[in-house]
Coordinates of C-alpha atoms in Angstrom, one line a residue:
E892 CA 26.5 41.2 4.5
E893 CA 27.2 37.5 5.1
I894 CA 25.7 36.7 1.7
K895 CA 27.9 39.2 0.0
E896 CA 31.0 37.8 1.7
Q897 CA 30.1 34.3 0.6
S898 CA 29.6 35.4 -3.0
S899 CA 32.9 37.2 -2.9
T900 CA 34.7 34.1 -1.7
N901 CA 33.1 32.1 -4.5
E902 CA 34.5 34.5 -7.2
P903 CA 38.0 33.0 -7.3
Y904 CA 36.5 29.5 -7.6
N905 CA 34.3 30.7 -10.5
N906 CA 37.3 32.2 -12.2
E907 CA 39.2 29.0 -11.9
V908 CA 36.4 27.0 -13.6
A909 CA 36.2 29.3 -16.6
P910 CA 39.5 28.2 -18.2
E911 CA 38.3 24.5 -18.0
A912 CA 35.2 25.4 -20.0
S913 CA 37.2 27.4 -22.5
S914 CA 39.5 24.5 -23.1
L915 CA 36.6 22.6 -24.7
D916 CA 36.5 25.3 -27.3
Q917 CA 40.1 24.5 -28.3
F918 CA 39.1 21.2 -30.0
D919 CA 39.3 21.8 -33.8
P920 CA 37.6 19.0 -35.8
T921 CA 39.1 20.3 -39.1
R922 CA 42.7 20.1 -37.7
N923 CA 42.1 16.6 -36.3
F924 CA 40.7 15.5 -39.7
H925 CA 43.8 16.9 -41.4
Y926 CA 46.0 14.8 -39.2
F927 CA 43.8 11.7 -39.6
L928 CA 44.1 12.2 -43.4
K929 CA 47.9 12.6 -43.0
G930 CA 48.0 9.3 -41.1
I931 CA 46.0 7.4 -43.7
G932 CA 48.3 8.5 -46.5
G933 CA 51.4 7.8 -44.4
G934 CA 50.1 4.3 -43.5
M935 CA 49.6 3.5 -47.2
M936 CA 53.1 4.6 -48.1
W937 CA 54.8 2.6 -45.4
A938 CA 52.8 -0.5 -46.0
Y939 CA 53.9 -0.3 -49.7
W940 CA 57.5 0.4 -48.7
F941 CA 57.8 -2.6 -46.4
N942 CA 56.6 -4.9 -49.2
T943 CA 58.6 -3.3 -51.9
A944 CA 61.9 -2.8 -50.1
E945 CA 62.2 -6.4 -48.9
P946 CA 63.4 -7.9 -52.2
F947 CA 65.9 -5.0 -52.7
S948 CA 67.4 -5.4 -49.2
N949 CA 67.7 -9.2 -49.8
E950 CA 69.6 -8.6 -53.0
L951 CA 71.9 -6.1 -51.4
T952 CA 72.5 -8.5 -48.5
D953 CA 73.5 -11.2 -51.0
L954 CA 75.8 -8.9 -52.8
I955 CA 77.5 -7.9 -49.6
L956 CA 78.0 -11.5 -48.5
Q957 CA 79.3 -12.5 -51.9
A958 CA 81.8 -9.6 -51.9
A959 CA 82.9 -10.6 -48.4
S960 CA 83.4 -14.2 -49.5
L961 CA 85.7 -13.2 -52.2
G962 CA 88.3 -12.2 -49.6
G963 CA 87.9 -15.4 -47.6
D964 CA 85.4 -16.9 -45.2
S965 CA 82.4 -14.5 -45.0
S966 CA 81.7 -15.7 -41.4
A967 CA 84.8 -13.8 -40.4
M968 CA 82.9 -10.6 -40.8
L969 CA 81.3 -11.0 -37.4
P970 CA 82.2 -12.5 -34.0
E971 CA 81.8 -16.3 -33.8
T972 CA 78.9 -16.0 -31.4
I973 CA 76.7 -14.1 -33.9
A974 CA 78.3 -15.4 -37.2
P975 CA 75.4 -17.8 -37.8
Y976 CA 73.0 -14.8 -37.8
Q977 CA 75.2 -12.6 -40.0
E978 CA 72.8 -12.7 -43.0
K979 CA 69.9 -11.5 -40.8
I980 CA 72.0 -8.8 -39.1
I981 CA 73.3 -7.4 -42.4
N982 CA 69.8 -7.5 -44.0
T983 CA 68.4 -5.5 -41.0
L984 CA 71.2 -2.9 -41.2
V985 CA 70.7 -2.6 -45.0
S986 CA 66.9 -2.1 -44.5
I987 CA 67.5 0.6 -41.8
L988 CA 69.9 2.5 -44.1
M989 CA 67.5 2.3 -47.0
E990 CA 64.7 3.6 -44.9
Q991 CA 66.8 6.4 -43.4
F992 CA 68.2 7.7 -46.7
I993 CA 65.6 6.8 -49.3
M994 CA 62.1 6.3 -47.9
S995 CA 62.1 8.8 -45.0
P996 CA 63.4 11.8 -47.0
S997 CA 60.9 11.0 -49.7
V998 CA 58.0 10.9 -47.3
F999 CA 59.1 14.1 -45.6
I1000 CA 59.6 16.0 -48.9
F1001 CA 56.4 14.9 -50.6
W1002 CA 54.0 14.3 -47.7
D1003 CA 54.9 15.2 -44.1
I1004 CA 56.1 18.7 -44.8
P1005 CA 54.0 20.0 -47.7
L1006 CA 50.6 18.4 -46.7
P1007 CA 50.1 20.2 -43.4
A1008 CA 51.3 23.5 -44.9
L1009 CA 48.9 23.2 -47.8
L1010 CA 46.0 22.3 -45.6
R1011 CA 46.7 25.4 -43.5
G1012 CA 46.3 27.4 -46.7
A1013 CA 50.0 28.0 -47.6
P1014 CA 50.6 28.8 -51.2
A1015 CA 52.5 26.2 -53.2
R1016 CA 55.4 28.6 -53.9
Q1017 CA 56.3 28.5 -50.2
I1018 CA 56.6 24.7 -50.0
P1019 CA 60.3 24.6 -51.2
S1020 CA 61.3 26.9 -48.3
Q1021 CA 59.3 24.8 -45.9
I1022 CA 61.2 21.7 -47.0
Q1023 CA 64.5 23.5 -46.9
N1024 CA 64.0 24.6 -43.3
K1025 CA 62.4 21.5 -41.9
L1026 CA 63.9 18.5 -43.7
F1027 CA 67.2 18.3 -41.7
P1028 CA 65.6 18.6 -38.3
L1029 CA 63.1 15.8 -39.3
M1030 CA 66.0 13.6 -40.5
V1031 CA 67.9 14.0 -37.2
A1032 CA 64.9 13.4 -35.1
N1033 CA 64.0 10.4 -37.3
A1034 CA 67.4 8.8 -36.8
K1035 CA 67.3 9.3 -33.1
L1036 CA 64.0 7.4 -32.6
W1037 CA 63.7 5.0 -35.5
T1038 CA 67.3 3.6 -35.7
F1039 CA 66.6 1.6 -32.5
A1040 CA 63.0 0.9 -33.3
N1041 CA 63.8 -0.4 -36.8
M1042 CA 66.2 -3.0 -35.3
I1043 CA 63.1 -4.7 -34.2
T1044 CA 60.8 -3.7 -37.0
Y1045 CA 63.0 -5.2 -39.7
S1046 CA 63.6 -8.4 -37.7
I1047 CA 59.9 -9.4 -37.6
P1048 CA 57.7 -10.7 -40.5
I1049 CA 56.6 -8.1 -43.1
D1050 CA 52.9 -8.6 -42.2
Y1051 CA 53.5 -7.2 -38.7
R1052 CA 55.8 -4.4 -39.4
V1053 CA 53.3 -1.6 -40.0
V1054 CA 51.4 -2.6 -36.9
F1055 CA 54.5 -2.8 -34.7
S1056 CA 55.9 0.5 -36.0
S1057 CA 52.5 2.2 -35.1
L1058 CA 53.5 1.7 -31.4
F1059 CA 56.6 4.0 -31.9
D1060 CA 54.6 6.2 -34.3
I1061 CA 52.6 7.5 -31.3
V1062 CA 55.8 9.2 -30.1
W1063 CA 57.1 10.0 -33.6
Q1064 CA 54.0 11.9 -34.7
S1065 CA 54.3 14.2 -31.7
I1066 CA 57.9 15.0 -32.7
N1067 CA 56.9 15.3 -36.3
A1068 CA 54.1 17.7 -35.6
S1069 CA 56.3 19.9 -33.3
I1070 CA 58.7 20.3 -36.2
T1071 CA 56.4 20.6 -39.2
S1072 CA 54.1 23.1 -37.4
K1073 CA 56.9 25.6 -36.7
E1074 CA 56.9 28.9 -38.5
V1075 CA 59.7 29.5 -40.9
P1076 CA 61.5 32.8 -40.8
A1077 CA 59.7 35.4 -43.0
E1078 CA 62.9 36.3 -44.9
S1079 CA 63.1 32.8 -46.3
M1080 CA 59.5 32.4 -47.0
G1081 CA 58.5 35.4 -49.0
P1082 CA 54.9 36.3 -48.3
P1083 CA 53.9 35.3 -44.7
L1084 CA 52.1 32.0 -44.1
P1085 CA 48.6 31.9 -42.5
S1086 CA 49.3 31.5 -38.8
P1087 CA 49.5 27.8 -37.9
S1088 CA 48.3 26.4 -34.6
L1089 CA 50.7 26.3 -31.8
A1090 CA 53.0 23.3 -31.8
S1091 CA 51.5 22.0 -28.6
K1092 CA 48.1 21.9 -30.2
E1093 CA 49.5 20.2 -33.3
S1094 CA 51.2 17.6 -31.1
S1095 CA 47.9 16.9 -29.3
S1096 CA 46.5 15.9 -32.7
A1097 CA 49.2 13.3 -33.3
S1098 CA 46.9 10.6 -32.1
Q1099 CA 44.6 11.2 -35.1
T1100 CA 47.6 10.7 -37.4
V1101 CA 48.4 7.4 -35.6
A1102 CA 44.8 6.3 -35.8
G1103 CA 44.8 6.9 -39.6
S1104 CA 48.1 5.0 -40.0
F1105 CA 46.9 2.1 -37.8
A1106 CA 43.6 1.9 -39.7
T1107 CA 45.5 1.6 -43.0
S1108 CA 47.7 -1.1 -41.5
M1109 CA 44.7 -3.1 -40.4
Q1110 CA 43.2 -2.9 -43.9
N1111 CA 46.5 -4.1 -45.4
E1112 CA 46.3 -7.1 -42.9

């Protein structure tokens, strides 16, 4: 009887261990590879953007300063304490606006939104609906995080921008995955999509995306 009692007291403990063992089964190599692939492509795009956008932002900065000088002393645009740095400040603001309204929407529309859906098996005809439902939330989330981060990113040399932005990318990819992995209402999608993984599982794979992005940045170095 004592042996039976001991075995019965061990049952709850055994039941508690079972979920831990089953959690190992939740690892999905295919899903993690998808996010690593997404990170590689994203890293290449942003490395190209930083190098390409710099000349344009410099030209726009010069045009702004020239336009301001036509009305008088251009140093009057900013307080005296920061007037000596006005060119750098304006250049940084121009770069942030260019990223927010040119590069970011392009990456979301042509990469961040369609790629995960296609890798999950979504038909191409459903991609426009995916973009329509997820682009605005991504833009809002992007502005909340990257506006501050880019104040530093665009103030440092180009060679270090991808590496530095990868630090914030750890947080961003979790936010990105939580939005892009959401199911879109069936009435706006037509035929239903294959069931995606839960957003929490997608967010756990964000590190793979960051790893791919960081690997690309190191290659560009």
